[in-house]
Coordinates of C-alpha atoms (C1' of nucleotides) in Angstrom, one line a residue:
Chain A
M261 CA 21.2 -1.2 -7.4
D262 CA 22.0 -0.1 -11.0
A263 CA 19.6 0.2 -14.0
V264 CA 19.9 -3.6 -14.7
D265 CA 18.9 -4.4 -11.2
R266 CA 15.9 -2.2 -11.5
E267 CA 14.9 -3.9 -14.7
I268 CA 15.2 -7.3 -13.0
V269 CA 13.1 -6.1 -10.1
G270 CA 10.5 -4.8 -12.4
H271 CA 10.3 -8.2 -14.1
L272 CA 10.1 -10.0 -10.8
M273 CA 7.3 -7.7 -9.6
R274 CA 5.3 -8.5 -12.7
D275 CA 6.0 -12.2 -12.4
G276 CA 7.5 -13.4 -9.1
R277 CA 8.0 -16.9 -10.5
A278 CA 9.8 -15.9 -13.7
T279 CA 12.8 -18.1 -14.4
F280 CA 16.3 -16.5 -14.4
A281 CA 16.7 -17.4 -18.1
E282 CA 13.5 -15.6 -19.0
I283 CA 14.6 -12.5 -17.0
G284 CA 18.0 -12.7 -18.6
S285 CA 16.8 -12.6 -22.1
G286 CA 14.9 -9.5 -21.3
V287 CA 17.8 -7.6 -19.8
G288 CA 20.6 -9.1 -21.9
L289 CA 22.3 -11.3 -19.3
S290 CA 22.8 -15.0 -18.8
A291 CA 20.7 -16.9 -16.2
P292 CA 23.5 -17.3 -13.7
A293 CA 24.3 -13.6 -13.9
V294 CA 20.7 -12.8 -13.2
K295 CA 20.7 -15.3 -10.3
R296 CA 23.8 -13.7 -8.7
R297 CA 22.2 -10.3 -8.9
V298 CA 18.9 -11.5 -7.4
D299 CA 20.8 -13.3 -4.6
R300 CA 22.7 -10.1 -3.9
M301 CA 19.5 -8.0 -3.7
R302 CA 17.9 -10.5 -1.4
A303 CA 21.0 -10.5 0.9
S304 CA 21.1 -6.7 0.9
G305 CA 17.4 -6.5 1.8
H306 CA 16.3 -4.8 -1.4
I307 CA 14.2 -7.8 -2.3
T308 CA 12.5 -8.9 0.9
G309 CA 10.7 -11.9 -0.4
F310 CA 8.3 -13.4 -2.9
T311 CA 4.6 -13.9 -2.5
A312 CA 1.4 -14.9 -4.2
L313 CA -1.3 -12.3 -4.9
I314 CA -4.6 -13.7 -3.7
D315 CA -8.1 -12.5 -4.3
P316 CA -9.2 -11.5 -0.8
A317 CA -12.7 -12.8 -1.4
A318 CA -11.3 -16.2 -2.0
L319 CA -10.1 -16.2 1.7
G320 CA -13.4 -14.9 2.9
W321 CA -11.9 -11.4 3.3
T322 CA -14.9 -9.5 2.1
T323 CA -14.9 -6.5 4.4
E324 CA -12.2 -3.9 4.5
A325 CA -11.7 -0.6 6.3
Y326 CA -9.2 2.2 6.8
V327 CA -9.2 3.5 10.4
E328 CA -7.6 6.7 11.5
I329 CA -6.4 6.8 15.1
Y330 CA -6.1 10.1 17.1
Y331 CA -3.9 9.8 20.2
D332 CA -4.0 11.8 23.4
G333 CA -0.4 13.0 23.5
N334 CA 2.6 11.3 21.9
V335 CA 2.8 7.5 21.4
S336 CA 6.0 6.0 20.1
A337 CA 6.0 4.1 16.8
T338 CA 7.5 1.0 18.4
E339 CA 4.7 0.9 21.0
L340 CA 2.1 1.3 18.3
K341 CA 3.6 -1.5 16.3
R342 CA 3.7 -3.7 19.3
S343 CA 0.0 -3.1 20.0
L344 CA -1.3 -3.4 16.5
E345 CA 0.8 -6.2 14.9
P346 CA -0.7 -9.0 17.0
I347 CA -4.2 -8.2 15.6
P348 CA -4.4 -10.5 12.5
Q349 CA -7.1 -8.4 10.8
V350 CA -4.7 -5.4 10.8
V351 CA -2.9 -5.9 7.5
G352 CA -1.0 -2.6 7.6
A353 CA -0.3 0.4 9.9
W354 CA 1.4 3.7 9.4
T355 CA 2.2 6.7 11.6
V356 CA 1.4 9.9 9.8
A357 CA 1.8 13.7 9.9
G358 CA -1.6 15.1 9.2
N359 CA -4.8 15.2 11.0
P360 CA -4.7 11.7 12.5
D361 CA -1.6 10.2 14.2
A362 CA -1.9 6.8 12.6
I363 CA -3.7 5.0 9.8
V364 CA -4.6 1.3 10.0
H365 CA -5.7 -1.0 7.3
V366 CA -8.1 -3.7 8.5
M367 CA -9.4 -6.7 6.5
A368 CA -12.1 -9.0 7.9
T369 CA -14.8 -11.4 7.0
N370 CA -17.7 -9.1 8.0
M371 CA -18.6 -5.8 9.5
A372 CA -19.0 -7.2 13.0
E373 CA -15.4 -8.3 12.9
I374 CA -14.3 -4.8 11.8
E375 CA -16.1 -3.4 14.8
Q376 CA -14.5 -5.8 17.2
V377 CA -11.1 -4.8 15.9
V378 CA -11.8 -1.1 16.2
E379 CA -13.0 -1.6 19.7
R380 CA -9.9 -3.6 20.5
M381 CA -7.8 -0.8 19.2
R382 CA -9.7 1.8 21.2
E383 CA -9.4 0.0 24.5
H384 CA -5.7 0.1 24.2
A385 CA -3.4 2.9 25.4
R386 CA -4.1 6.5 24.9
V387 CA -6.5 6.4 22.0
E388 CA -8.6 9.6 22.0
R389 CA -10.8 8.7 19.1
T390 CA -11.0 6.8 15.8
R391 CA -12.5 7.6 12.5
S392 CA -13.3 4.7 10.1
A393 CA -13.8 4.5 6.4
I394 CA -15.4 1.3 5.1
V395 CA -14.1 0.3 1.7
M396 CA -16.9 0.1 -0.8
S397 CA -14.8 -0.9 -3.8
R398 CA -11.1 -1.5 -4.3
L399 CA -10.5 0.4 -7.5
F400 CA -7.0 -1.1 -7.9
E401 CA -3.9 -1.8 -6.0
R402 CA -0.4 -2.2 -7.6
P403 CA 2.0 -4.8 -6.4
R404 CA 4.7 -3.2 -4.3
S405 CA 6.9 -4.0 -1.3
R406 CA 6.3 -4.9 2.3
Chain B
M163 CA -11.2 -23.6 -2.6
D164 CA -11.1 -26.4 0.0
A165 CA -8.9 -26.6 3.0
V166 CA -6.0 -28.0 1.0
D167 CA -6.1 -25.1 -1.4
R168 CA -6.0 -22.7 1.5
E169 CA -2.9 -24.5 2.8
I170 CA -1.3 -24.2 -0.5
V171 CA -2.1 -20.5 -0.8
G172 CA -0.7 -19.9 2.7
H173 CA 2.5 -21.6 1.7
L174 CA 2.7 -19.5 -1.5
M175 CA 2.1 -16.3 0.3
R176 CA 4.9 -17.0 2.7
D177 CA 7.2 -18.1 -0.2
G178 CA 6.0 -17.2 -3.7
R179 CA 8.8 -19.2 -5.3
A180 CA 8.4 -22.4 -3.3
T181 CA 8.6 -25.5 -5.4
F182 CA 5.6 -27.7 -6.0
A183 CA 7.4 -30.7 -4.3
E184 CA 8.1 -28.6 -1.2
I185 CA 4.5 -27.4 -0.9
G186 CA 3.3 -31.0 -1.6
S187 CA 5.3 -32.4 1.3
G188 CA 3.7 -29.8 3.5
V189 CA 0.1 -30.6 2.5
G190 CA 0.5 -34.3 1.8
L191 CA 0.3 -34.3 -2.0
S192 CA 2.6 -35.0 -4.9
A193 CA 4.2 -32.2 -6.9
P194 CA 1.9 -32.6 -10.0
A195 CA -1.2 -32.6 -7.8
V196 CA -0.1 -29.3 -6.3
K197 CA 0.7 -27.9 -9.7
R198 CA -2.8 -28.8 -10.9
R199 CA -4.4 -27.1 -7.9
V200 CA -2.3 -24.0 -8.4
D201 CA -3.1 -23.9 -12.1
R202 CA -6.8 -24.2 -11.3
M203 CA -6.7 -21.4 -8.8
R204 CA -4.8 -19.2 -11.2
A205 CA -7.4 -19.9 -13.9
S206 CA -10.3 -19.2 -11.6
G207 CA -8.8 -15.9 -10.4
H208 CA -8.3 -16.9 -6.8
I209 CA -4.6 -16.5 -7.3
T210 CA -4.1 -13.4 -9.4
G211 CA -0.3 -13.6 -9.7
F212 CA 3.1 -13.7 -8.1
T213 CA 5.3 -10.8 -7.2
A214 CA 8.6 -9.8 -5.5
L215 CA 8.4 -7.8 -2.3
I216 CA 10.7 -4.8 -2.7
D217 CA 12.0 -2.4 -0.2
P218 CA 10.5 0.9 -1.5
A219 CA 13.6 2.8 -0.5
A220 CA 15.6 0.6 -2.9
L221 CA 13.5 2.1 -5.8
G222 CA 13.8 5.6 -4.4
W223 CA 10.3 5.5 -3.1
T224 CA 11.0 7.3 0.1
T225 CA 7.9 9.5 0.5
E226 CA 4.5 8.1 1.0
A227 CA 1.0 9.6 1.6
Y228 CA -2.6 8.7 2.1
V229 CA -4.9 11.2 0.4
E230 CA -8.6 11.4 1.1
I231 CA -10.8 12.8 -1.7
Y232 CA -14.1 14.6 -1.2
Y233 CA -16.3 14.9 -4.3
D234 CA -18.9 17.3 -5.2
G235 CA -21.8 15.0 -5.9
N236 CA -21.6 11.4 -7.0
V237 CA -18.7 10.1 -9.1
S238 CA -18.8 6.5 -10.4
A239 CA -16.2 4.0 -9.3
T240 CA -15.2 3.2 -12.9
E241 CA -14.7 6.9 -13.7
L242 CA -12.5 7.2 -10.6
K243 CA -10.5 4.2 -11.6
R244 CA -10.0 5.5 -15.1
S245 CA -8.7 8.9 -13.8
L246 CA -6.4 7.6 -11.0
E247 CA -4.9 4.4 -12.5
P248 CA -2.8 6.3 -15.1
I249 CA -0.9 8.1 -12.3
P250 CA 2.0 5.8 -11.6
Q251 CA 2.6 7.2 -8.1
V252 CA -0.9 6.1 -7.1
V253 CA -0.3 2.6 -5.9
G254 CA -3.8 2.0 -4.6
A255 CA -7.3 3.5 -4.5
W256 CA -10.5 2.7 -2.8
T257 CA -14.0 4.2 -2.7
V258 CA -15.2 4.3 0.9
A259 CA -18.3 4.9 3.0
G260 CA -17.3 7.4 5.7
N261 CA -16.3 11.0 5.7
P262 CA -14.3 11.0 2.4
D263 CA -15.5 9.5 -0.8
A264 CA -12.2 7.9 -1.8
I265 CA -8.8 7.0 -0.3
V266 CA -5.7 7.1 -2.4
H267 CA -2.3 5.6 -1.6
V268 CA 0.6 7.6 -3.1
M269 CA 4.2 6.7 -3.2
A270 CA 6.9 9.1 -4.6
T271 CA 10.5 10.0 -4.5
N272 CA 10.0 13.3 -2.6
M273 CA 7.5 15.6 -1.2
A274 CA 7.3 17.8 -4.3
E275 CA 6.3 14.8 -6.3
I276 CA 3.5 14.0 -3.8
E277 CA 2.3 17.6 -4.1
Q278 CA 2.3 17.3 -7.9
V279 CA 0.2 14.2 -7.7
V280 CA -2.3 15.7 -5.4
E281 CA -2.7 18.8 -7.6
R282 CA -3.1 16.5 -10.6
M283 CA -5.9 14.7 -8.7
R284 CA -7.5 18.0 -7.7
E285 CA -7.6 19.4 -11.3
H286 CA -9.7 16.5 -12.3
A287 CA -13.4 16.4 -12.4
R288 CA -15.5 17.2 -9.4
V289 CA -13.0 17.1 -6.6
E290 CA -14.3 19.4 -3.8
R291 CA -11.2 19.0 -1.6
T292 CA -8.5 16.7 -0.5
R293 CA -7.0 15.9 2.9
S294 CA -3.5 14.4 3.0
A295 CA -1.7 12.4 5.6
I296 CA 2.1 12.0 5.0
V297 CA 3.5 8.7 6.2
M298 CA 6.1 9.1 8.8
S299 CA 6.9 5.5 9.4
R300 CA 5.5 2.3 8.0
L301 CA 5.0 0.2 11.1
F302 CA 4.3 -3.0 9.2
E303 CA 2.4 -4.3 6.2
R304 CA 1.5 -7.9 5.7
P305 CA 1.6 -9.6 2.3
R306 CA -1.9 -10.0 0.9
S307 CA -3.7 -9.9 -2.4
R308 CA -4.3 -7.3 -5.0
Chain C
dA33 C1' 29.9 -26.2 -19.1
dC34 C1' 27.9 -29.7 -16.1
dT35 C1' 25.0 -32.1 -12.6
dG36 C1' 21.0 -32.6 -9.9
dA37 C1' 16.4 -30.8 -9.3
dA38 C1' 12.2 -29.0 -10.6
dA39 C1' 8.6 -28.1 -14.1
dG40 C1' 5.6 -29.8 -17.1
dT41 C1' 3.2 -33.6 -19.6
dA42 C1' 1.0 -38.1 -20.3
dC43 C1' -1.1 -41.9 -18.7
dC44 C1' -3.3 -45.0 -15.4
dA45 C1' -5.8 -45.9 -10.8
dC46 C1' -9.3 -45.0 -7.6
dG47 C1' -13.7 -43.3 -5.5
dA48 C1' -18.0 -40.6 -5.6
dG49 C1' -22.0 -39.6 -7.8
Chain D
dC6 C1' -20.1 -45.1 -16.5
dT7 C1' -18.2 -40.7 -16.0
dC8 C1' -16.0 -37.0 -13.8
dG9 C1' -12.8 -35.4 -10.6
dT10 C1' -8.5 -35.9 -8.3
dG11 C1' -4.3 -38.2 -7.2
dG12 C1' 0.0 -40.9 -8.3
dT13 C1' 3.9 -42.6 -11.1
dA14 C1' 6.9 -42.3 -15.0
dC15 C1' 9.1 -39.7 -18.2
dT16 C1' 11.0 -35.6 -20.8
dT17 C1' 12.4 -30.9 -20.9
dT18 C1' 14.0 -27.0 -18.8
dC19 C1' 16.0 -24.7 -14.9
dA20 C1' 18.8 -24.0 -10.7
dG21 C1' 23.0 -24.0 -8.7
dT22 C1' 28.0 -24.4 -8.8

DNA sequence: ACTGAAAGTACCACGAG
DNA sequence: CTCGTGGTACTTTCAGT
């Protein structure tokens, strides 16, 4: 990943459907040259894919929360992943060093659904307690990775 | 947004560079019909854009944190957005109902940079205190909206 | 540089209101 | 009759080698 690759990546983050020719004219390369670089970055895992950015409200996703989880003792990251990933409303999860042990991002259609998800997480394993923050307004969110 | 639109959106979330013909064969429409629907959803704001999914490590983004902000009194969402959005390391920000007043997602190249960002947020306005959680491992994150 | 495929556009057909 | 939506045909541009 040199400077040109980073320029290409920046362009693709701003417009994931940009044509290779368009990107090329921005970075001073021909379309095939850009394609070869993009292919290489996909193969190497630097680019993991392309996606559409959707207004969550359009999918009925109107309620959103961040939930901290406090565990009783140590729980492995892989076990956590295995228990959280099957829950479709959990759109992201991280283990952290700080007060809580993990942070979970939940998106749902309403508050009752959030509560169900939180209870489902609590049932499982060695959860000592949870602490939820309901999102009032999404100020902004920049496109990134996955 | 009818059922067909949701199918198209699902397809585009899985592959943001899928061709209209390919999507059409999945949902039983011709390529131009799909294009018209996509154009309409972009115009209406249901689809806000397309982006590449990048491995953060490939950009040097190896350190990540969630920072809670506690304010002294009320601060408007618009003021918060105005103060946080210019900081490039802040990749997402939400006002919440819960213990903190806001949650901020920070990505940086190292811990020192995280600290700088937190201090910069503290300087501003009526921040009473902050509480940070450093991400140890990203368990997973599903592609969504912005 | 070249070939096949996709994007994009124009125009017509059909059904619901 | 009109509006919305889909299809086909065609041109231009892009992808892929």
